[in-house]
Coordinates of C-alpha atoms in Angstrom, one line a residue:
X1 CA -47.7 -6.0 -15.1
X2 CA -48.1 -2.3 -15.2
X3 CA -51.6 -2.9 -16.3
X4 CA -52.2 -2.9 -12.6
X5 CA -50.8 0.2 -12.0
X6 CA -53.7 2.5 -12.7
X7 CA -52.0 6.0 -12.3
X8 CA -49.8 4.5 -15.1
X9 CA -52.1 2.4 -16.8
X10 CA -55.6 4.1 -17.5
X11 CA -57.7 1.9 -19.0
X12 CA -56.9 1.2 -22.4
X13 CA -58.1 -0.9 -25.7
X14 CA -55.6 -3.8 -24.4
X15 CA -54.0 -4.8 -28.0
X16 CA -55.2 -8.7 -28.8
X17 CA -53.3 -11.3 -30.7
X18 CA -54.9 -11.4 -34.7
X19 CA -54.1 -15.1 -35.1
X20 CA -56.3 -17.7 -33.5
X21 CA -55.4 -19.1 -30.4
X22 CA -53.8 -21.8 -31.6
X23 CA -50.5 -23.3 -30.9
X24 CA -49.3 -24.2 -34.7
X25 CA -48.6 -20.4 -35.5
X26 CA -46.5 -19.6 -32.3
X27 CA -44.5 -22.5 -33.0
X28 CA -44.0 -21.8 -36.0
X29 CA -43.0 -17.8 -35.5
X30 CA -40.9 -19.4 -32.9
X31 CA -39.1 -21.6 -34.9
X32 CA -39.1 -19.6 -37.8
X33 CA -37.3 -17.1 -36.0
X34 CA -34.1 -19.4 -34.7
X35 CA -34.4 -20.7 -37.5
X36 CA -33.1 -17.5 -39.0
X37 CA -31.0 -16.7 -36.4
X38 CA -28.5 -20.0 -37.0
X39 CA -28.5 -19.1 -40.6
X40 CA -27.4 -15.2 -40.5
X41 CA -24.9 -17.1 -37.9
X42 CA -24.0 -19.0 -40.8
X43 CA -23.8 -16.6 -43.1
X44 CA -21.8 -13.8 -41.2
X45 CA -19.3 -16.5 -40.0
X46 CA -18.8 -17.4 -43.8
X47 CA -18.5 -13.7 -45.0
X48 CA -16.2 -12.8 -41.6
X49 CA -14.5 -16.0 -40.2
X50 CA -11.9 -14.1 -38.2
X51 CA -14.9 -12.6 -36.3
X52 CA -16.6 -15.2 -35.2
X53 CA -14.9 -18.5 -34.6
X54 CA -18.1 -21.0 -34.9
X55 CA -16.1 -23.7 -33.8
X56 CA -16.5 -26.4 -31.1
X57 CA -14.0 -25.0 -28.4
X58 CA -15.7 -21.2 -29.1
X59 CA -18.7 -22.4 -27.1
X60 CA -16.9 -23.6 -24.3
X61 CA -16.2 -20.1 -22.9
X62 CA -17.0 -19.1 -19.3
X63 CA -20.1 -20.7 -17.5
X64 CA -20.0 -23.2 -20.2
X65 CA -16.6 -24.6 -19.3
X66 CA -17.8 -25.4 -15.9
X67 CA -20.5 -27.3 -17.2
X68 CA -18.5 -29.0 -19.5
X69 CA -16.5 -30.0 -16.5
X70 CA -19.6 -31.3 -14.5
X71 CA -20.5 -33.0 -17.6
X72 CA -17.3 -34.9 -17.9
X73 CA -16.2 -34.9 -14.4
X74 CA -18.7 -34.1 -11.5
X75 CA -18.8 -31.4 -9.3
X76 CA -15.6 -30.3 -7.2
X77 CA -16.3 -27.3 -4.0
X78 CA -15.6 -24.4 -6.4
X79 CA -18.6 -25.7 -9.2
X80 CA -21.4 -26.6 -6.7
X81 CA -22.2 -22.8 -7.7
X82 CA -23.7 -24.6 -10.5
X83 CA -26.9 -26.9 -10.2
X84 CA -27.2 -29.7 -12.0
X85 CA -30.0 -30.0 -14.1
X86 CA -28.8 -28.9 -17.6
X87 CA -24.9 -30.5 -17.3
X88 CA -26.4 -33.7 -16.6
X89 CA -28.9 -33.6 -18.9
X90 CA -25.7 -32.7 -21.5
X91 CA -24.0 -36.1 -20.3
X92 CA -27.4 -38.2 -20.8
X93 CA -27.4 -36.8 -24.1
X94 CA -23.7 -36.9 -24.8
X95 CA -23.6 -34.7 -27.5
X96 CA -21.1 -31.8 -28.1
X97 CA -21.5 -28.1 -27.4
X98 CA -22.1 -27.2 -30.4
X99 CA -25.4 -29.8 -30.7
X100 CA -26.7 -28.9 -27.2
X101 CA -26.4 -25.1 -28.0
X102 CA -28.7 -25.9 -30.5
X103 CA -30.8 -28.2 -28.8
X104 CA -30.8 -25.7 -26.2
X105 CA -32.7 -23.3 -29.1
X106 CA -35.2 -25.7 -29.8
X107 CA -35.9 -26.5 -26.7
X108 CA -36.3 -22.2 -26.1
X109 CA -38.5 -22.2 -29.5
X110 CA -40.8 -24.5 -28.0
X111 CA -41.1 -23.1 -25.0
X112 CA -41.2 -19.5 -26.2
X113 CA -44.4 -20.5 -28.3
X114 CA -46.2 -22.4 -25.6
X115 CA -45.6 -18.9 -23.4
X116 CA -47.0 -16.9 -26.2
X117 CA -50.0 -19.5 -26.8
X118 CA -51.3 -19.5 -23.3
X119 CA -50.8 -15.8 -23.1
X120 CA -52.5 -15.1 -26.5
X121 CA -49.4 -12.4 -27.5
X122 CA -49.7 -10.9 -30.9
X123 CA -47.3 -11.1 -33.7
X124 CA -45.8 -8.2 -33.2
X125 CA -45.2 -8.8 -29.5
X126 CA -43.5 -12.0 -30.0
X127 CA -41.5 -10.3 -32.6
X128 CA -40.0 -7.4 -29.8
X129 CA -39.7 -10.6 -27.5
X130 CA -37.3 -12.3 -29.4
X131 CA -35.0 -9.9 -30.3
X132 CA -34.6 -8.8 -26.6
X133 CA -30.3 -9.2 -27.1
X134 CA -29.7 -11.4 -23.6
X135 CA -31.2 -14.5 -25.3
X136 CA -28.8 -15.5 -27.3
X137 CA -28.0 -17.5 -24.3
X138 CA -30.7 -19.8 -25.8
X139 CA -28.3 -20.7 -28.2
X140 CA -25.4 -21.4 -25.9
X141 CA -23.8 -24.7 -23.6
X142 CA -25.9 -22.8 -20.7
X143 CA -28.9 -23.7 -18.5
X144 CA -31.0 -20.7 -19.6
X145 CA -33.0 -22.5 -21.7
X146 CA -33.7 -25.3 -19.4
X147 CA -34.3 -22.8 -16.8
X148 CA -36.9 -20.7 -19.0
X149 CA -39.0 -23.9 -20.2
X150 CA -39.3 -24.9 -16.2
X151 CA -40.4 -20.8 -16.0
X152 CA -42.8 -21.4 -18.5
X153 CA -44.2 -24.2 -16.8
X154 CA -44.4 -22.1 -13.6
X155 CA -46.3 -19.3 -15.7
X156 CA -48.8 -21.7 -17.2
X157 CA -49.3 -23.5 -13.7
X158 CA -50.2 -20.5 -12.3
X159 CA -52.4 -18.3 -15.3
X160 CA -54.2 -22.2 -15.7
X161 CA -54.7 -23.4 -12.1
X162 CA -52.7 -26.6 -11.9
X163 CA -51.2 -27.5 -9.0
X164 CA -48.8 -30.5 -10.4
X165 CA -47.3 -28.0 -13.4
X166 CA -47.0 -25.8 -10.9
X167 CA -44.7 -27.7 -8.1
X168 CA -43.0 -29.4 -11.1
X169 CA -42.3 -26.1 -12.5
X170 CA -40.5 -25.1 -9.3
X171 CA -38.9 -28.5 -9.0
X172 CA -37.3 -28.3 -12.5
X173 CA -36.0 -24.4 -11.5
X174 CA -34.3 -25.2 -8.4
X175 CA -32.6 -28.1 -10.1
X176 CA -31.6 -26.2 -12.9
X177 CA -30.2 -23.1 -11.3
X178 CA -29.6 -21.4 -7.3
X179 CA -33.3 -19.6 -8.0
X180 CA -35.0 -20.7 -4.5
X181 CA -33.6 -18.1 -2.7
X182 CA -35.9 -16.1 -5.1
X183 CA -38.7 -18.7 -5.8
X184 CA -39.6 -19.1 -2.5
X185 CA -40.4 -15.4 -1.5
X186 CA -42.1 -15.4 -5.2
X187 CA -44.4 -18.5 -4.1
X188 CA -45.3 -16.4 -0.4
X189 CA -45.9 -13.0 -2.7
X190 CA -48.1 -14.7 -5.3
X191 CA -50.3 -16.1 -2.4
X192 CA -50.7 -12.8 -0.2
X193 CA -51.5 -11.0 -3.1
X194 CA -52.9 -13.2 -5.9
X195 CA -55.4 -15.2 -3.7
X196 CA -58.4 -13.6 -2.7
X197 CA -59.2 -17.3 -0.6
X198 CA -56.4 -17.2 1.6
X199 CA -57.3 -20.5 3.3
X200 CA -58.0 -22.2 -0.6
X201 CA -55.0 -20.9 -1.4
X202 CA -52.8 -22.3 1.6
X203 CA -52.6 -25.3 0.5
X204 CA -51.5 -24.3 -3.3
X205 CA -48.8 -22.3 -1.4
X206 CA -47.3 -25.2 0.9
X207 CA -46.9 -27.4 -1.7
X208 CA -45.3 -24.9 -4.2
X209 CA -42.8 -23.9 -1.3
X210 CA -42.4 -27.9 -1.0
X211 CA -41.5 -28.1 -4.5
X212 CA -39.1 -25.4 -4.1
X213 CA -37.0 -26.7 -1.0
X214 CA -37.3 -30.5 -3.0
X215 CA -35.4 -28.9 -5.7
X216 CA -33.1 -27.0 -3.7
X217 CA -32.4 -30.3 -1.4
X218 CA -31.9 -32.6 -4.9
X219 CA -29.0 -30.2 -5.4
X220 CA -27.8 -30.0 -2.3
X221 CA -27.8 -34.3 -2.3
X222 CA -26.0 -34.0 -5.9
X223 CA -23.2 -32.0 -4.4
X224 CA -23.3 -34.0 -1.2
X225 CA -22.5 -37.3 -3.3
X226 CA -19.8 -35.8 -5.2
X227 CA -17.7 -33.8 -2.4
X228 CA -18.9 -35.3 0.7
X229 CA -20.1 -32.4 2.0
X230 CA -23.5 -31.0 3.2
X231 CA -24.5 -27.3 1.6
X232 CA -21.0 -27.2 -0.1
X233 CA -22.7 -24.5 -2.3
X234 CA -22.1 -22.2 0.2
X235 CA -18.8 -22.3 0.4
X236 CA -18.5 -22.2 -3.2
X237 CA -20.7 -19.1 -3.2
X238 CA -17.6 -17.6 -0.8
X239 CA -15.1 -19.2 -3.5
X240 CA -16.5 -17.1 -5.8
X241 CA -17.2 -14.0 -3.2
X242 CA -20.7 -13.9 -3.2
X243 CA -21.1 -12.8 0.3
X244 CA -23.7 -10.4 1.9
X245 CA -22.4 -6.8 1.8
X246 CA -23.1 -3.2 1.0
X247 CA -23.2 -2.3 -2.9
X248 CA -19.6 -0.7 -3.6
X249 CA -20.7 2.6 -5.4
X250 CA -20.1 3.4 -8.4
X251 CA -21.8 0.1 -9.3
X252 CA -19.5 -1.7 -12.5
X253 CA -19.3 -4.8 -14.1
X254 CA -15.9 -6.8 -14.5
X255 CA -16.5 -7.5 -18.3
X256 CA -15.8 -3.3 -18.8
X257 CA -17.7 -0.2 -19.6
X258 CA -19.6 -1.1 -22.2
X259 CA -21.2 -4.2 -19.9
X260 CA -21.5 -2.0 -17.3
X261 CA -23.8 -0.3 -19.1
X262 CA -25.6 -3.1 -20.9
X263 CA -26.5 -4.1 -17.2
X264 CA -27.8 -0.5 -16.2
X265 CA -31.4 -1.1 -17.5
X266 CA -31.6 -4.3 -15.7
X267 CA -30.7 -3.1 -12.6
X268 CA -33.8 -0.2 -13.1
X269 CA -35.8 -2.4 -14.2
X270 CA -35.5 -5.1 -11.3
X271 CA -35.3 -1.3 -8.9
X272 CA -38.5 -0.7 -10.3
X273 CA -39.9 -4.2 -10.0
X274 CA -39.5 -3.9 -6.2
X275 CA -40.9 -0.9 -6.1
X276 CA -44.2 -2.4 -8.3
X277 CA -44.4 -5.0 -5.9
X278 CA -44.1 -3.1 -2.4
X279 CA -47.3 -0.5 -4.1
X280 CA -48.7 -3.9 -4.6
X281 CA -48.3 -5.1 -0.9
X282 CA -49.5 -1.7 -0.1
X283 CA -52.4 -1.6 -1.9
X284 CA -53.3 -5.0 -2.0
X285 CA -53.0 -7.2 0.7
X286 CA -55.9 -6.7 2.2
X287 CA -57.7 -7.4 -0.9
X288 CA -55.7 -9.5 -3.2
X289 CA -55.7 -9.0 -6.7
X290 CA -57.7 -11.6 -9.1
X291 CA -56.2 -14.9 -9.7
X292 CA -55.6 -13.7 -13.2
X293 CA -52.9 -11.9 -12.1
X294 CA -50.9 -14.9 -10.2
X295 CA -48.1 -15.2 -13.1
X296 CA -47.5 -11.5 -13.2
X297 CA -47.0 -11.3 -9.3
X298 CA -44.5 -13.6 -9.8
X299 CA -42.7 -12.6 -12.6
X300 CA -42.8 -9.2 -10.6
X301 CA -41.5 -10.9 -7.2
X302 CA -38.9 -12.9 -9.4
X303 CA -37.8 -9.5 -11.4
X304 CA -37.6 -7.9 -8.0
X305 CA -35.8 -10.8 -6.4
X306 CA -32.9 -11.6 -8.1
X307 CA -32.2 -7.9 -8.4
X308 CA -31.7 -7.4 -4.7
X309 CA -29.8 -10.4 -4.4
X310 CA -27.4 -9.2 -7.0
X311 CA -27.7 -6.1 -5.4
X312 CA -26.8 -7.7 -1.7
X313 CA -24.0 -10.3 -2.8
X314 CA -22.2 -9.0 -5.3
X315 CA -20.6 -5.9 -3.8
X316 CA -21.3 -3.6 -6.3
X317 CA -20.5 -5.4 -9.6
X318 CA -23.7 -6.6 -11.2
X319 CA -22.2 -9.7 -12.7
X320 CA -24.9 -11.1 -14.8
X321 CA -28.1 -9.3 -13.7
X322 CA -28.9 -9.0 -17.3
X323 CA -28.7 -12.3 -17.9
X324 CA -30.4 -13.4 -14.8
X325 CA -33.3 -11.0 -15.5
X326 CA -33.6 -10.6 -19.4
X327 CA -33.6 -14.3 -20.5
X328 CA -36.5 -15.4 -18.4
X329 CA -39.6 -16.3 -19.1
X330 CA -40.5 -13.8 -16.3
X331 CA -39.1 -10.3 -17.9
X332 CA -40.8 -11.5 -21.3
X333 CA -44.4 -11.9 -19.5
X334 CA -43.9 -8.2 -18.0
X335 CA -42.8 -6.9 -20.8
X336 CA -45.9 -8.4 -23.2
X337 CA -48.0 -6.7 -20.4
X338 CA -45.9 -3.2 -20.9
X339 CA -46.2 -3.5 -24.9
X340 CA -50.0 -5.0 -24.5
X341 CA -51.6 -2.4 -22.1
X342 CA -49.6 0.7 -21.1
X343 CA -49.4 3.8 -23.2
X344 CA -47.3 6.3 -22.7
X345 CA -47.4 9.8 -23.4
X346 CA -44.7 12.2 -24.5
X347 CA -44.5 14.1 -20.7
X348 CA -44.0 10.4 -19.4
X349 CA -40.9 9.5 -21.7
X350 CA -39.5 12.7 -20.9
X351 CA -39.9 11.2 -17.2
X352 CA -38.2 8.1 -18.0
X353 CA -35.3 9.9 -18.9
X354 CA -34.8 12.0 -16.4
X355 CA -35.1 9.0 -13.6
X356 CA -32.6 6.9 -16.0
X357 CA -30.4 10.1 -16.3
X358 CA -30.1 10.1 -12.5
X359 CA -29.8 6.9 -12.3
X360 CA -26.9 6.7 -14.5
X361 CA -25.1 9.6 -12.5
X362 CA -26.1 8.5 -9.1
X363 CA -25.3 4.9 -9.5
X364 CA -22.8 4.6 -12.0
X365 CA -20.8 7.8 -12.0
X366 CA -21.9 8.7 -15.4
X367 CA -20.5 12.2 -14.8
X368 CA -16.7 10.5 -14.8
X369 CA -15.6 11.2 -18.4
X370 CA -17.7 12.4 -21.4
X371 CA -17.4 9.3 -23.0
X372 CA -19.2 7.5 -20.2
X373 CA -21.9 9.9 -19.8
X374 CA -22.2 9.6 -23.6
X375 CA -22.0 5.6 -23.6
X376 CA -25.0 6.1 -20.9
X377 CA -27.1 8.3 -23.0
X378 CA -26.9 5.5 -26.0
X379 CA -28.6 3.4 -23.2
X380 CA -31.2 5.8 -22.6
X381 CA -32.1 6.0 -26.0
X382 CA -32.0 2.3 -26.5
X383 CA -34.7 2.1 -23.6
X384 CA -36.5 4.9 -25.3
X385 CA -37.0 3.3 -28.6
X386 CA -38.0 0.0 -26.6
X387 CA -40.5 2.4 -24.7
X388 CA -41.9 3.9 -27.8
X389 CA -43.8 0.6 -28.4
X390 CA -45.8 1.8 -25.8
X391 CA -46.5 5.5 -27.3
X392 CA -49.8 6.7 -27.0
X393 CA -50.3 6.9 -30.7
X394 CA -50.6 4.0 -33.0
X395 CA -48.0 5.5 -35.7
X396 CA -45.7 6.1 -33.4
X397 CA -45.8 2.3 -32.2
X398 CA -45.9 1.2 -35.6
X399 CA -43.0 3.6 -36.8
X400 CA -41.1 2.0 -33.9
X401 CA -41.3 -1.2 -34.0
X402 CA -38.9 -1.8 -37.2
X403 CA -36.0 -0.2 -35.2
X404 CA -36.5 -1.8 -32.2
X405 CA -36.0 -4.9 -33.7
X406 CA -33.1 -4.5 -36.0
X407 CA -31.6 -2.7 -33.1
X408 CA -32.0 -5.5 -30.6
X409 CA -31.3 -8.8 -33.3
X410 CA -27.9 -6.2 -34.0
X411 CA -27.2 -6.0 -30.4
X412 CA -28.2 -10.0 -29.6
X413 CA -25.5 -10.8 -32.8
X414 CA -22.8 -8.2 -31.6
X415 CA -22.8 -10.2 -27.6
X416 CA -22.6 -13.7 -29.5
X417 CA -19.8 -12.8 -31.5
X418 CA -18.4 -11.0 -28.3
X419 CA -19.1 -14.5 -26.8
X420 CA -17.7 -16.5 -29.7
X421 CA -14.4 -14.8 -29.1
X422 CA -14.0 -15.4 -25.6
X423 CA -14.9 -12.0 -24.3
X424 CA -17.6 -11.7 -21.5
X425 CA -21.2 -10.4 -22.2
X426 CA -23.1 -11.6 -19.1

């Protein structure tokens, strides 16, 4: 997406995939890859049992304890929070959590190579893609998966022009997780800036915003028939204190410092979206940009999106922005972009720190202790090495890319075992 950010972006030799467009070899670099994901599983839970627990009731923590419920139960007030897509898939299916986790996986692998098919990535982009730590929810009792192949249908909708994908797409999203609040303002931004026929592209635009609010009213009928209430999610959303307010300041996260900081880049990154998008609006609206560019407004306006609404409801503690941000199929189609066309010099890295630097003090009182402001410069670096796969120089790239993804398939292992024994990642 930063491709169209020509200050940032100059224009470049864009890096193209070596194999053919094909979808055999993204499937199988997909699969290959949770494929060897379950076995180091495997193989670190049989060299150190006491540290991970691979064991039914271990995947039944948090989110997936409510969906276990909806599964076996229905829906009371406090879990219409929860749409109900992926639990009732999970009771169709009536498998155990340890089978849907991995169904979940495939169904991720799948998807993930259908995303990098259409989008013609490169080996070593799908490689940085997958070891991006937050998707390890692909292999849980969560919706993410079923929410990031209805993403992918979105993406491919919009990059191949088909209406039907498209609204279906949207359907499956709204079912699957609260996301109209933010598809619907994605839908409206893709069309004001993404179709240079406004009046060919009204109709497009209706019925994808009619998709939307069709999956957002089969949830709200869902709930209905199990509570007897109309737009009982909104009282569960005040169950839960989701409520618009002011950010509380120093922004935190309730799982402890080092989530806090694992959700710190997110929170840039979605700050930064917004701010991509709004130069967009700026610079753009009169003349929209080519339709070519329709699935990386929206990832943008999604990105953005559910940022502010964390932002706006949460009162300061970014529960889950990571999660909500990194383990879309959105946040993997900008960052391809990043790794595909921008190049960054040396003078702009130093940049990067310096804004994250602030950020970190600004936002999250880094300045508190010296282990914090330490624990925050580990994060800089972490988004440093991630940036260096953008460097200017090929060697550079090339030198980086090894410990970008040992450090990220470390980091995605670390937050399942985390998960495994009950402590909260996201």
């Amino acid at each position: 997406m930063l491709a169209l950010f020509p200050a940032v972006a100059p224009a470049l030799r864009v890096e193209q995939a070596r194999f053919p467009l094909s979808f055999a070899p993204c499937l199988v670099g997909a699969g290959a890859w949770c494929s060897a994901l379950v076995l180091l599983v495997l193989a670190l839970d049989a060299a150190f049992p006491s540290a991970w627990h691979l064991t039914q009731g271990a995947f039944g923590h948090w989110d997936a304890l409510h969906y276990l419920h909806i599964r076996l139960h229905g829906y009371d007030v406090m879990r219409t929070a929860f749409f109900p897509l992926f639990p009732f898939l999970w009771r169709w299916l009536n498998v155990s959590a340890v089978t849907i986790s991995l169904l979940n996986l495939g169904l991720f692998a799948v998807s993930f190579a259908v995303l990098a098919w259409q989008f013609a990535w490169s080996r070593r982009q799908m490689a940085l893609l997958l070891t991006v730590p937050s998707l390890l929810f692909m292999v849980l009792p969560y919706s993410e998966a079923v929410f990031f192949a209805s993403g992918v249908l979105v993406l491919v909708a919009l990059r191949q022009n088909v209406l039907w994908l498209y609204c279906l797409g949207l359907v499956l999203s709204c079912t699957s997780r609260s996301a109209a609040f933010v598809m619907l303002p994605a839908v409206v931004a893709t069309f004001v800036l993404a179709y240079r026929d406004r009046r060919a592209g009204l109709w497009p635009t209706l019925a994808a915003a009619g998709a939307t609010l069709l999956g957002l009213g089969i949830s709200v009928v869902v709930h209905y028939w199990y509570t007897g209430r109309w737009f009982v999610f909104f009282a569960a959303q005040r169950l839960w204190d989701n409520r618009l307010r002011w950010p509380a300041l120093p922004l935190a996260n309730w799982g402890g410092s080092f989530q806090t900081r694992f959700e710190a880049p997110a929170l840039l990154i979605g700050l930064g979206c917004a701010a991509g998008l709004g130069w967009l609006a700026y610079r753009h609206w009169r003349r929209p940009l080519p339709a070519s560019a329709r699935p990386a407004v929206f990832s943008l306006a999604y990105v953005a999106g559910i940022t502010l609404v964390t932002l706006a409801t949460k009162g300061g503690v970014l529960v889950s922005l990571s999660r909500y941000v990194y383990a879309t199929p959105y946040f993997l189609l900008l960052l391809a972009e990043f790794v595909r066309r921008v190049r960054l010099s040396n003078r702009q890295l130093l940049a990067l720190l310096g804004l994250m630097e602030v950020t970190w003090l600004g936002l999250f009182a880094a300045y508190g202790h010296i282990r914090t402001l330490l624990g925050f410069t580990l994060v800089s670096g972490a988004v440093l090495l991630w940036a260096l796969n953008a460097h200017l120089h090929p060697r550079v790239r090339r030198l980086a890319l090894l410990p970008t993804l040992l450090v990220g398939t470390g980091l995605l292992l670390w937050l399942l075992a985390r998960f495994l024994q009950h402590e909260w990642v996201a």
